Tab-separated table of C-alpha atoms in Angstrom:
chain	number	residue	atom	x	y	z
A	658	UNK	CA	86.299	80.014	63.530
A	659	UNK	CA	89.458	78.179	64.482
A	660	UNK	CA	91.610	80.681	62.602
A	661	UNK	CA	89.985	83.660	64.358
A	662	UNK	CA	90.349	81.976	67.731
A	663	UNK	CA	94.055	81.312	67.200
A	664	UNK	CA	94.569	84.891	66.075
A	665	UNK	CA	92.923	86.196	69.221
A	666	UNK	CA	94.898	83.773	71.370
A	667	UNK	CA	98.139	84.952	69.797
A	668	UNK	CA	97.087	88.560	70.321
A	669	UNK	CA	96.257	87.786	73.936
A	670	UNK	CA	99.621	86.116	74.402
A	671	UNK	CA	101.294	89.181	72.959
A	672	UNK	CA	99.461	91.237	75.568
A	673	UNK	CA	100.536	88.894	78.352
A	674	UNK	CA	104.161	89.296	77.328
A	675	UNK	CA	103.711	92.999	78.063
A	676	UNK	CA	101.368	92.848	81.044
A	677	UNK	CA	102.935	89.934	82.901
A	678	UNK	CA	106.486	89.899	81.617
A	679	UNK	CA	109.195	87.382	82.391
A	680	UNK	CA	106.890	84.598	83.572
A	681	UNK	CA	109.537	82.042	82.726
A	682	UNK	CA	112.621	84.236	82.944
A	683	UNK	CA	114.145	82.646	86.021
A	684	UNK	CA	114.432	78.988	85.096
A	685	UNK	CA	117.833	77.366	85.590
A	686	UNK	CA	119.942	75.791	88.282
A	687	UNK	CA	121.255	79.079	89.715
A	688	UNK	CA	117.684	80.348	89.852
A	689	UNK	CA	116.530	77.234	91.682
A	690	UNK	CA	119.070	77.853	94.421
A	691	UNK	CA	118.006	81.491	94.681
A	692	UNK	CA	114.336	80.535	94.720
A	693	UNK	CA	114.882	78.088	97.572
A	694	UNK	CA	116.313	80.968	99.581
A	695	UNK	CA	113.144	82.967	98.882
A	696	UNK	CA	110.952	80.083	100.018
A	697	UNK	CA	112.950	79.714	103.216
A	698	UNK	CA	112.818	83.443	103.947
A	699	UNK	CA	109.073	83.635	103.339
A	700	UNK	CA	108.356	81.428	106.333
A	701	UNK	CA	109.007	84.430	108.570
A	702	UNK	CA	106.432	86.583	106.766
A	703	UNK	CA	103.296	84.749	107.860
A	704	UNK	CA	102.184	87.017	110.719
A	705	UNK	CA	100.761	89.883	108.665
A	706	UNK	CA	97.174	90.758	109.516
A	707	UNK	CA	96.762	94.441	108.581
A	708	UNK	CA	96.405	96.076	105.159
A	709	UNK	CA	99.172	98.043	103.424
A	710	UNK	CA	99.859	99.246	99.892
A	711	UNK	CA	102.918	100.655	98.141
A	712	UNK	CA	102.561	102.798	95.008
A	713	UNK	CA	105.583	103.380	92.785
A	714	UNK	CA	105.162	106.608	90.787
A	715	UNK	CA	107.792	106.438	88.038
A	716	UNK	CA	108.722	109.744	86.380
A	717	UNK	CA	109.906	108.510	83.025
A	718	UNK	CA	112.703	110.426	81.327
A	719	UNK	CA	114.815	111.661	84.244
A	720	UNK	CA	113.287	114.275	86.548
A	721	UNK	CA	115.162	117.553	86.971
A	722	UNK	CA	114.663	117.701	90.731
A	723	UNK	CA	117.084	120.643	90.918
A	724	UNK	CA	114.030	122.706	90.020
A	725	UNK	CA	111.661	120.722	92.209
A	726	UNK	CA	113.491	121.453	95.489
A	727	UNK	CA	115.005	124.916	95.536
A	728	UNK	CA	117.482	126.332	98.098
A	729	UNK	CA	116.099	129.538	99.614
A	730	UNK	CA	118.899	130.926	101.809
A	731	UNK	CA	119.822	133.990	99.717
A	732	UNK	CA	123.495	133.062	99.197
A	733	UNK	CA	122.595	129.489	98.218
A	734	UNK	CA	119.830	130.675	95.923
A	735	UNK	CA	122.287	133.012	94.182
A	736	UNK	CA	124.607	130.047	93.543
A	737	UNK	CA	121.645	128.031	92.285
A	738	UNK	CA	120.465	130.865	90.017
A	739	UNK	CA	123.927	131.432	88.547
A	740	UNK	CA	124.268	127.780	87.504
A	741	UNK	CA	120.719	127.382	86.293
A	742	UNK	CA	120.632	130.750	84.482
A	743	UNK	CA	117.482	132.710	83.691
A	744	UNK	CA	116.371	129.819	81.472
A	745	UNK	CA	115.808	127.532	84.483
A	746	UNK	CA	116.215	129.393	87.793
A	747	UNK	CA	112.963	129.580	89.759
A	748	UNK	CA	112.389	132.828	91.721
A	749	UNK	CA	113.200	132.627	95.421
A	750	UNK	CA	110.353	132.409	97.891
A	751	UNK	CA	108.635	135.573	99.092
A	752	UNK	CA	105.240	134.067	99.833
A	753	UNK	CA	103.821	134.779	96.384
A	754	UNK	CA	102.252	132.042	94.225
A	755	UNK	CA	104.730	132.633	91.379
A	756	UNK	CA	107.765	131.974	93.565
A	757	UNK	CA	109.122	128.891	95.300
A	758	UNK	CA	106.620	127.473	97.782
A	759	UNK	CA	108.252	127.712	101.230
A	760	UNK	CA	108.770	124.466	103.145
A	761	UNK	CA	108.629	124.409	106.941
A	762	UNK	CA	111.111	121.766	108.028
A	763	UNK	CA	110.918	119.677	111.215
A	764	UNK	CA	114.582	118.780	110.963
A	765	UNK	CA	116.226	119.234	114.340
A	766	UNK	CA	113.088	118.312	116.277
A	767	UNK	CA	112.939	115.151	118.397
A	768	UNK	CA	112.441	112.058	116.242
A	769	UNK	CA	113.500	113.786	113.026
A	770	UNK	CA	116.854	114.170	111.252
A	771	UNK	CA	119.316	116.726	112.553
A	772	UNK	CA	118.978	120.324	111.435
A	773	UNK	CA	120.958	120.710	108.225
A	774	UNK	CA	120.833	124.519	108.479
A	775	UNK	CA	119.319	124.938	105.027
A	776	UNK	CA	115.921	126.218	103.958
A	777	UNK	CA	114.002	125.035	100.927
A	778	UNK	CA	111.089	125.726	98.651
A	779	UNK	CA	109.201	123.758	96.012
A	780	UNK	CA	108.553	124.742	92.423
A	781	UNK	CA	105.623	127.216	92.331
A	782	UNK	CA	103.570	124.678	90.352
A	783	UNK	CA	103.562	122.400	93.415
A	784	UNK	CA	101.613	124.166	96.216
A	785	UNK	CA	99.684	120.974	97.019
A	786	UNK	CA	102.845	118.950	97.613
A	787	UNK	CA	104.268	121.825	99.667
A	788	UNK	CA	101.141	121.707	101.849
A	789	UNK	CA	101.469	117.925	102.260
A	790	UNK	CA	105.079	118.438	103.366
A	791	UNK	CA	104.269	121.262	105.756
A	792	UNK	CA	101.407	119.249	107.269
A	793	UNK	CA	103.710	116.275	107.901
A	794	UNK	CA	102.359	113.941	105.205
A	795	UNK	CA	105.298	114.084	102.761
A	796	UNK	CA	109.059	113.759	103.123
A	797	UNK	CA	111.888	114.671	100.756
A	798	UNK	CA	114.829	112.338	100.067
A	799	UNK	CA	117.985	114.070	98.840
A	800	UNK	CA	120.452	112.858	96.226
A	801	UNK	CA	119.266	109.268	95.786
A	802	UNK	CA	120.618	107.188	92.937
A	803	UNK	CA	121.799	103.853	91.630
A	804	UNK	CA	124.967	102.665	93.372
A	805	UNK	CA	126.945	99.442	93.370
A	806	UNK	CA	128.910	100.666	96.403
A	807	UNK	CA	129.169	103.970	98.277
A	808	UNK	CA	131.430	106.185	96.200
A	809	UNK	CA	133.184	109.529	96.614
A	810	UNK	CA	134.244	111.946	93.917
A	811	UNK	CA	137.871	110.872	94.300
A	812	UNK	CA	136.885	107.219	93.914
A	813	UNK	CA	134.695	108.081	90.933
A	814	UNK	CA	137.581	109.852	89.217
A	815	UNK	CA	140.184	107.187	90.048
A	816	UNK	CA	137.957	104.232	89.185
A	817	UNK	CA	138.878	102.450	92.427
A	818	UNK	CA	135.213	101.769	93.306
A	819	UNK	CA	132.856	100.181	90.754
A	820	UNK	CA	130.214	102.473	89.300
A	821	UNK	CA	126.847	101.236	88.062
A	822	UNK	CA	127.160	100.307	84.391
A	823	UNK	CA	125.685	102.508	81.682
A	824	UNK	CA	125.256	105.624	83.789
A	825	UNK	CA	123.120	108.316	82.124
A	826	UNK	CA	121.374	105.764	79.873
A	827	UNK	CA	117.591	105.950	80.137
A	828	UNK	CA	116.787	102.259	79.724
A	829	UNK	CA	119.655	101.002	81.890
A	830	UNK	CA	119.027	103.411	84.738
A	831	UNK	CA	115.270	102.786	84.675
A	832	UNK	CA	116.030	99.080	85.035
A	833	UNK	CA	118.568	99.625	87.814
A	834	UNK	CA	116.145	101.777	89.815
A	835	UNK	CA	113.468	99.106	89.503
A	836	UNK	CA	115.764	96.147	90.274
A	837	UNK	CA	118.134	97.817	92.813
A	838	UNK	CA	120.916	95.469	91.637
A	839	UNK	CA	122.953	97.447	89.097
A	840	UNK	CA	125.920	95.072	89.037
A	841	UNK	CA	123.984	91.940	88.055
A	842	UNK	CA	121.909	91.004	84.992
A	843	UNK	CA	118.364	92.337	85.223
A	844	UNK	CA	116.173	89.365	86.141
A	845	UNK	CA	113.695	90.678	88.693
A	846	UNK	CA	112.532	93.882	90.364
A	847	UNK	CA	112.538	94.666	94.055
A	848	UNK	CA	108.752	94.967	94.100
A	849	UNK	CA	108.477	91.521	92.497
A	850	UNK	CA	110.930	90.033	94.986
A	851	UNK	CA	108.816	91.389	97.832
A	852	UNK	CA	105.834	89.706	96.157
A	853	UNK	CA	107.759	86.423	96.026
A	854	UNK	CA	108.707	86.679	99.676
A	855	UNK	CA	105.146	87.347	100.773
A	856	UNK	CA	103.529	84.714	98.557
A	857	UNK	CA	105.639	81.529	98.783
A	858	UNK	CA	105.334	79.260	100.572
A	859	UNK	CA	103.140	81.210	103.024
A	860	UNK	CA	100.798	83.611	101.234
A	861	UNK	CA	100.081	86.735	103.296
A	862	UNK	CA	97.197	87.382	100.887
A	863	UNK	CA	95.647	83.973	101.528
A	864	UNK	CA	91.972	84.461	100.747
A	865	UNK	CA	92.725	87.480	98.558
A	866	UNK	CA	91.252	87.289	95.091
A	867	UNK	CA	93.897	88.842	92.850
A	868	UNK	CA	97.654	89.140	92.561
A	869	UNK	CA	99.574	91.359	94.974
A	870	UNK	CA	101.299	93.154	92.084
A	871	UNK	CA	99.166	95.428	89.906
A	872	UNK	CA	100.284	97.728	87.115
A	873	UNK	CA	98.259	100.513	85.548
A	874	UNK	CA	101.156	101.356	83.205
A	875	UNK	CA	101.830	98.110	81.354
A	876	UNK	CA	104.783	95.796	81.802
A	877	UNK	CA	107.630	96.720	84.105
A	878	UNK	CA	110.533	94.866	85.664
A	879	UNK	CA	109.812	96.433	89.068
A	880	UNK	CA	107.052	93.885	89.732
A	881	UNK	CA	108.728	90.835	88.166
A	882	UNK	CA	109.776	88.288	90.782
A	883	UNK	CA	112.427	85.603	90.723
A	884	UNK	CA	109.748	82.917	90.960
A	885	UNK	CA	106.875	85.223	89.918
A	886	UNK	CA	104.805	84.014	92.831
A	887	UNK	CA	102.783	87.239	92.569
A	888	UNK	CA	102.690	87.798	88.789
A	889	UNK	CA	102.010	91.378	87.811
A	890	UNK	CA	98.456	91.899	86.666
A	891	UNK	CA	97.650	94.748	84.290
A	892	UNK	CA	94.578	96.920	84.754
A	893	UNK	CA	93.708	99.848	82.496
A	894	UNK	CA	92.479	103.226	83.712
A	895	UNK	CA	89.020	102.085	82.603
A	896	UNK	CA	89.043	98.827	84.551
A	897	UNK	CA	89.970	95.198	84.041
A	898	UNK	CA	91.507	94.196	80.715
A	899	UNK	CA	89.327	91.580	79.019
A	900	UNK	CA	89.482	89.590	75.773
A	901	UNK	CA	87.377	91.423	73.252
A	902	UNK	CA	84.784	89.273	71.532
A	903	UNK	CA	85.605	86.052	73.397
A	904	UNK	CA	82.504	85.022	75.357
A	905	UNK	CA	80.167	82.092	75.733
A	906	UNK	CA	81.194	78.949	73.818
A	907	UNK	CA	84.368	80.581	72.539
A	908	UNK	CA	85.483	81.439	76.083
A	909	UNK	CA	84.666	77.892	77.212
A	910	UNK	CA	86.765	76.501	74.355
A	911	UNK	CA	89.654	78.799	75.236
A	912	UNK	CA	89.552	77.779	78.898
A	913	UNK	CA	89.537	74.124	77.893
A	914	UNK	CA	92.595	74.683	75.734
A	915	UNK	CA	94.308	76.536	78.566
A	916	UNK	CA	93.617	73.694	80.998
A	917	UNK	CA	95.330	71.329	78.593
A	918	UNK	CA	98.315	73.675	78.194
A	919	UNK	CA	98.651	74.149	81.964
A	920	UNK	CA	99.085	70.374	82.281
A	921	UNK	CA	101.724	70.354	79.514
A	922	UNK	CA	105.228	69.097	80.370
A	923	UNK	CA	106.635	71.907	78.231
A	924	UNK	CA	107.566	74.662	80.709
A	925	UNK	CA	107.050	77.559	78.305
A	926	UNK	CA	103.633	76.324	77.193
A	927	UNK	CA	102.662	75.739	80.812
A	928	UNK	CA	103.863	79.192	81.887
A	929	UNK	CA	102.075	81.120	79.146
A	930	UNK	CA	98.856	79.195	79.694
A	931	UNK	CA	99.025	79.788	83.440
A	932	UNK	CA	99.531	83.518	82.997
A	933	UNK	CA	96.702	83.818	80.477
A	934	UNK	CA	94.325	81.776	82.608
A	935	UNK	CA	95.299	83.850	85.639
A	936	UNK	CA	94.579	87.078	83.708
A	937	UNK	CA	91.142	85.870	82.561
A	938	UNK	CA	90.100	84.875	86.066
A	939	UNK	CA	91.365	88.087	87.659
A	940	UNK	CA	89.669	90.229	85.008
A	941	UNK	CA	86.326	88.643	85.874
A	942	UNK	CA	86.837	89.212	89.601
A	943	UNK	CA	88.037	92.825	89.235
A	944	UNK	CA	85.184	93.689	86.852
A	945	UNK	CA	82.602	92.391	89.311
A	946	UNK	CA	84.139	94.316	92.200
A	947	UNK	CA	84.353	97.571	90.262
A	948	UNK	CA	80.729	97.166	89.221
A	949	UNK	CA	79.768	96.798	92.883
A	950	UNK	CA	81.908	99.825	93.712
A	951	UNK	CA	80.180	101.904	91.038
A	952	UNK	CA	76.846	100.997	92.560
A	953	UNK	CA	78.046	102.155	95.978
A	954	UNK	CA	79.514	105.356	94.428
A	955	UNK	CA	82.003	106.114	97.230
A	956	UNK	CA	82.753	109.795	97.871
A	957	UNK	CA	86.497	109.462	97.279
A	958	UNK	CA	85.887	109.081	93.525
A	959	UNK	CA	84.921	112.749	93.409
A	960	UNK	CA	88.378	113.747	94.622
A	961	UNK	CA	89.924	113.155	91.211
A	962	UNK	CA	89.415	116.071	88.794
A	963	UNK	CA	88.832	115.628	85.089
A	964	UNK	CA	91.751	117.957	84.328
A	965	UNK	CA	94.914	119.319	85.894
A	966	UNK	CA	94.875	123.117	86.074
A	967	UNK	CA	98.421	124.502	86.280
A	968	UNK	CA	98.784	127.423	88.698
A	969	UNK	CA	100.183	130.731	87.427
A	970	UNK	CA	98.950	130.069	83.905
A	971	UNK	CA	99.185	127.212	81.456
A	972	UNK	CA	96.495	125.283	79.629
A	973	UNK	CA	94.430	122.743	81.653
A	974	UNK	CA	94.944	119.189	80.462
A	975	UNK	CA	93.690	115.658	80.977
A	976	UNK	CA	96.254	113.784	83.008
A	977	UNK	CA	97.303	110.199	82.396
A	978	UNK	CA	98.962	110.142	85.821
A	979	UNK	CA	95.811	111.372	87.549
A	980	UNK	CA	93.698	108.740	85.777
A	981	UNK	CA	96.162	105.989	86.690
A	982	UNK	CA	96.164	107.079	90.324
A	983	UNK	CA	92.378	107.161	90.374
A	984	UNK	CA	92.341	103.505	89.322
A	985	UNK	CA	94.927	102.733	92.020
A	986	UNK	CA	92.596	104.321	94.571
A	987	UNK	CA	89.697	102.233	93.279
A	988	UNK	CA	91.737	99.032	93.531
A	989	UNK	CA	92.878	99.908	97.049
A	990	UNK	CA	89.271	100.507	98.066
A	991	UNK	CA	88.135	97.111	96.816
A	992	UNK	CA	91.383	95.377	97.730
A	993	UNK	CA	91.324	96.418	101.374
A	994	UNK	CA	87.734	95.264	101.943
A	995	UNK	CA	86.933	91.689	103.052
A	996	UNK	CA	85.939	89.196	100.396
A	997	UNK	CA	82.485	87.783	101.068
A	998	UNK	CA	81.820	85.685	97.957
A	999	UNK	CA	80.969	86.040	94.287
A	1000	UNK	CA	80.193	89.619	93.279
A	1001	UNK	CA	81.742	90.896	96.504
A	1002	UNK	CA	82.712	94.555	96.713
A	1003	UNK	CA	85.921	93.528	98.519
A	1004	UNK	CA	88.853	91.373	97.420
A	1005	UNK	CA	90.237	90.478	100.847
A	1006	UNK	CA	93.838	91.608	100.269
A	1007	UNK	CA	96.448	92.289	102.973
A	1008	UNK	CA	99.233	93.622	100.770
A	1009	UNK	CA	99.190	95.321	97.364
A	1010	UNK	CA	101.998	96.799	95.226
A	1011	UNK	CA	101.166	99.197	92.387
A	1012	UNK	CA	103.162	100.627	89.491
A	1013	UNK	CA	102.176	103.744	87.567
A	1014	UNK	CA	104.261	106.000	85.376
A	1015	UNK	CA	104.196	109.171	83.305
A	1016	UNK	CA	106.547	110.379	80.583
A	1017	UNK	CA	107.832	113.768	79.508
A	1018	UNK	CA	110.626	114.223	82.063
A	1019	UNK	CA	113.462	114.101	79.502
A	1020	UNK	CA	113.749	117.893	79.451
A	1021	UNK	CA	116.790	118.587	77.282
A	1022	UNK	CA	114.967	121.405	75.535
A	1023	UNK	CA	112.158	123.862	76.204
A	1024	UNK	CA	112.095	122.899	79.876
A	1025	UNK	CA	110.556	126.271	80.717
A	1026	UNK	CA	108.872	128.994	78.687
A	1027	UNK	CA	112.033	131.064	79.191
A	1028	UNK	CA	113.851	128.705	76.814
A	1029	UNK	CA	111.894	130.083	73.873
A	1030	UNK	CA	111.568	133.640	75.099
A	1031	UNK	CA	113.639	136.509	73.718
A	1032	UNK	CA	113.484	138.026	77.179
A	1033	UNK	CA	113.644	135.266	79.854
A	1034	UNK	CA	112.110	136.408	83.120
A	1035	UNK	CA	110.536	135.266	86.363
A	1036	UNK	CA	107.188	135.333	84.587
A	1037	UNK	CA	108.266	132.904	81.845
A	1038	UNK	CA	110.502	130.548	83.828
A	1039	UNK	CA	107.602	129.326	85.990
A	1040	UNK	CA	105.704	128.195	82.879
A	1041	UNK	CA	106.333	125.501	80.308
A	1042	UNK	CA	106.760	121.727	80.114
A	1043	UNK	CA	108.313	121.267	83.538
A	1044	UNK	CA	105.650	123.374	85.243
A	1045	UNK	CA	102.966	121.196	83.625
A	1046	UNK	CA	104.677	118.022	84.845
A	1047	UNK	CA	105.135	119.317	88.374
A	1048	UNK	CA	101.554	120.560	88.600
A	1049	UNK	CA	100.356	117.124	87.496
A	1050	UNK	CA	102.526	115.320	90.048
A	1051	UNK	CA	101.639	117.673	92.902
A	1052	UNK	CA	97.902	117.558	92.325
A	1053	UNK	CA	97.876	113.798	91.761
A	1054	UNK	CA	99.749	113.017	94.985
A	1055	UNK	CA	97.540	115.441	96.899
A	1056	UNK	CA	94.149	114.115	95.773
A	1057	UNK	CA	95.410	110.573	96.277
A	1058	UNK	CA	96.345	111.320	99.877
A	1059	UNK	CA	92.923	112.930	100.414
A	1060	UNK	CA	91.197	109.875	98.898
A	1061	UNK	CA	93.130	107.559	101.228
A	1062	UNK	CA	92.050	109.751	104.152
A	1063	UNK	CA	88.434	109.433	103.015
A	1064	UNK	CA	88.832	105.643	103.165
A	1065	UNK	CA	90.502	105.752	106.558
A	1066	UNK	CA	93.641	104.253	104.988
A	1067	UNK	CA	96.035	107.222	104.964
A	1068	UNK	CA	98.364	105.455	107.426
A	1069	UNK	CA	98.202	102.216	105.440
A	1070	UNK	CA	99.199	103.481	102.016
A	1071	UNK	CA	102.484	105.015	100.875
A	1072	UNK	CA	103.299	106.513	97.469
A	1073	UNK	CA	106.876	107.203	96.414
A	1074	UNK	CA	108.591	108.619	93.344
A	1075	UNK	CA	111.329	107.074	91.223
A	1076	UNK	CA	112.927	108.262	87.981
A	1077	UNK	CA	115.701	107.282	85.581
A	1078	UNK	CA	118.160	109.744	87.106
A	1079	UNK	CA	118.538	113.407	87.993
A	1080	UNK	CA	119.716	116.056	85.574
A	1081	UNK	CA	122.686	118.375	85.343
A	1082	UNK	CA	122.766	121.334	87.695
A	1083	UNK	CA	123.874	123.820	85.014
A	1084	UNK	CA	121.524	124.650	82.178
A	1085	UNK	CA	122.423	123.575	78.668
A	1086	UNK	CA	120.840	126.769	77.339
A	1087	UNK	CA	117.369	125.335	76.793
A	1088	UNK	CA	116.944	122.690	79.483
A	1089	UNK	CA	119.133	120.221	81.366
A	1090	UNK	CA	120.988	117.048	80.461
A	1091	UNK	CA	121.231	113.533	81.901
A	1092	UNK	CA	122.546	113.371	85.446
A	1093	UNK	CA	122.787	110.836	88.264
A	1094	UNK	CA	121.628	111.493	91.827
A	1095	UNK	CA	118.217	113.123	92.300
A	1096	UNK	CA	115.657	114.103	94.933
A	1097	UNK	CA	112.444	112.171	95.594
A	1098	UNK	CA	109.247	112.402	97.608
A	1099	UNK	CA	107.380	109.905	99.766
A	1100	UNK	CA	103.733	110.610	100.658
A	1101	UNK	CA	101.458	108.932	103.195
A	1102	UNK	CA	100.055	109.083	106.694
A	1103	UNK	CA	102.779	106.807	108.064
A	1104	UNK	CA	105.546	109.003	106.599
A	1105	UNK	CA	107.568	111.058	109.074
A	1106	UNK	CA	106.913	114.030	106.883
A	1107	UNK	CA	107.779	117.684	107.037
A	1108	UNK	CA	111.450	116.718	107.039
A	1109	UNK	CA	114.296	116.092	104.629
A	1110	UNK	CA	116.414	112.946	104.633
A	1111	UNK	CA	119.877	112.483	103.225
A	1112	UNK	CA	122.398	115.116	102.195
A	1113	UNK	CA	121.783	118.007	99.837
A	1114	UNK	CA	124.700	118.286	97.394
A	1115	UNK	CA	126.990	121.274	97.593
A	1116	UNK	CA	125.453	123.449	94.903
A	1117	UNK	CA	128.696	124.160	93.083
A	1118	UNK	CA	129.701	122.966	89.623
A	1119	UNK	CA	132.947	120.949	89.917
A	1120	UNK	CA	132.359	120.909	93.667
A	1121	UNK	CA	132.791	117.962	96.058
A	1122	UNK	CA	129.490	116.268	95.185
A	1123	UNK	CA	129.442	116.127	91.402
A	1124	UNK	CA	131.253	114.283	88.652
A	1125	UNK	CA	132.699	117.516	87.309
A	1126	UNK	CA	129.796	118.460	85.059
A	1127	UNK	CA	127.075	119.165	87.604
A	1128	UNK	CA	125.918	115.557	87.831
A	1129	UNK	CA	125.375	114.739	91.519
A	1130	UNK	CA	127.144	111.645	92.852
A	1131	UNK	CA	124.448	109.916	94.939
A	1132	UNK	CA	124.923	109.868	98.698
A	1133	UNK	CA	121.894	107.623	99.284
A	1134	UNK	CA	121.428	104.385	97.356
A	1135	UNK	CA	118.283	103.011	95.775
A	1136	UNK	CA	118.820	99.994	98.064
A	1137	UNK	CA	118.495	102.131	101.207
A	1138	UNK	CA	115.484	104.030	99.878
A	1139	UNK	CA	113.719	100.827	98.834
A	1140	UNK	CA	114.661	98.838	101.956
A	1141	UNK	CA	113.127	101.525	104.172
A	1142	UNK	CA	109.861	101.218	102.254
A	1143	UNK	CA	110.045	97.408	102.316
A	1144	UNK	CA	110.530	97.386	106.089
A	1145	UNK	CA	107.398	99.486	106.570
A	1146	UNK	CA	105.570	97.178	104.156
A	1147	UNK	CA	106.300	94.218	106.412
A	1148	UNK	CA	109.526	92.630	105.184
A	1149	UNK	CA	111.324	91.312	108.246
A	1150	UNK	CA	114.771	92.882	108.800
A	1151	UNK	CA	116.365	89.443	108.509
A	1152	UNK	CA	114.929	89.066	105.015
A	1153	UNK	CA	116.046	92.415	103.608
A	1154	UNK	CA	119.245	90.953	102.188
A	1155	UNK	CA	117.138	88.469	100.233
A	1156	UNK	CA	115.325	91.355	98.529
A	1157	UNK	CA	118.349	93.669	98.361
A	1158	UNK	CA	121.537	91.593	98.089
A	1159	UNK	CA	123.769	94.697	97.949
A	1160	UNK	CA	122.202	96.400	100.963
A	1161	UNK	CA	124.992	95.354	103.352
A	1162	UNK	CA	127.462	97.520	101.414
A	1163	UNK	CA	125.782	100.669	102.731
A	1164	UNK	CA	125.853	102.207	106.198
A	1165	UNK	CA	122.142	102.014	106.971
A	1166	UNK	CA	119.247	99.840	105.856
A	1167	UNK	CA	116.603	102.202	107.240
A	1168	UNK	CA	116.608	105.918	106.501
A	1169	UNK	CA	113.900	106.595	109.073
A	1170	UNK	CA	111.457	108.492	106.854
A	1171	UNK	CA	108.581	106.104	107.609
């Protein structure tokens, strides 16, 4: 009995290392000084009374956004098509479903960015996202990437301005996107630092029943804080994660052991016990709320299809991203409702931060069906791995927005994409290789959508905006992108430098897309 219990405890602790990582990663004198700054800054965050949620949609592998947003002025499309070749180049828009989906831009109108005198389309697998854009519910951010400082091509080539370390490395760039501090050791993520700011010493979720930070995709540094005041809590697509087989007297014994460990003077023992105890308690609360939700059977649950059906052909498939987003919607529904006691449908939250992710975006080879065709054509280039990924992303973001509208929370919830990096503008003959700057989308009712933000690179290999190999040098930093979202979320402008210590190096802390 004791042996089995210890085995399960060790297994549970292994899970906690993945689902609530870095619980004790910020101990030390330098961390204490930093943490005191967080506590001081948090005093200004106590006036939040509404509900808001941020959802990070991480496209793991490095999204080739050069095929997501397509230039449609004929001369620009010809330049695009020449670099991409028939293996990658998406047909220009003519209104047909197998061509780029035309975007109607509000740039140049009052309250929106200036007219950039370009026209754009989306990949033909993304009609839903195109409709969200054209209806003003989605915005496009051009050429965003990890930056230590603003940098030009001349500075890149001369080495006079520091570049982020380990450019083009998957793991390093994933970490830098999620931390927004590329020139310092990875200790915490910007989502986790927001959680710290809004939880200590004044908790904006006072009365809320679970942590502010929830992940449906396992451990991530994005939601790890410096003091971990809002430790990330992992939920599966099926609901709360529980300890299999540990109930009744065994659960009572485990909780007794945890109480003893929480009182331990050993910091590591105390930290692990606290995280495990926290996970057990939150699992019980989330399970009860989801059970109540199932009984109510809200209509928004029917928004999420069992499969993604790619347009223009392709085999329907069950989508991990869609299932993750469905659970996010469920947690927003219960999170945004008032808590009224044990078994309550609501959890009484004011702020929630979610992390979901999907793989497959490392498209070196077989990016489109043209890559394996003896006769590449417009009919084959719109099919293949990338088309499947884009259909999944487009449909997931669309049904999520519709679900938020059903709840009356469209203006309170914002989803945004991140990815390791962009990919090279020229084709490598079968796909595209690791790049740097990339394009991203933000979706939500509060978004100033139907517009593009930032600067589209000059679509020329060895031109003014690339490193010399078709890798775009970012003109917008992750810091600026993230700080704009954080400001909408409720971080006071005076506290932005606490979350984003490098933000002052860039011209603007608010890009105006929300």
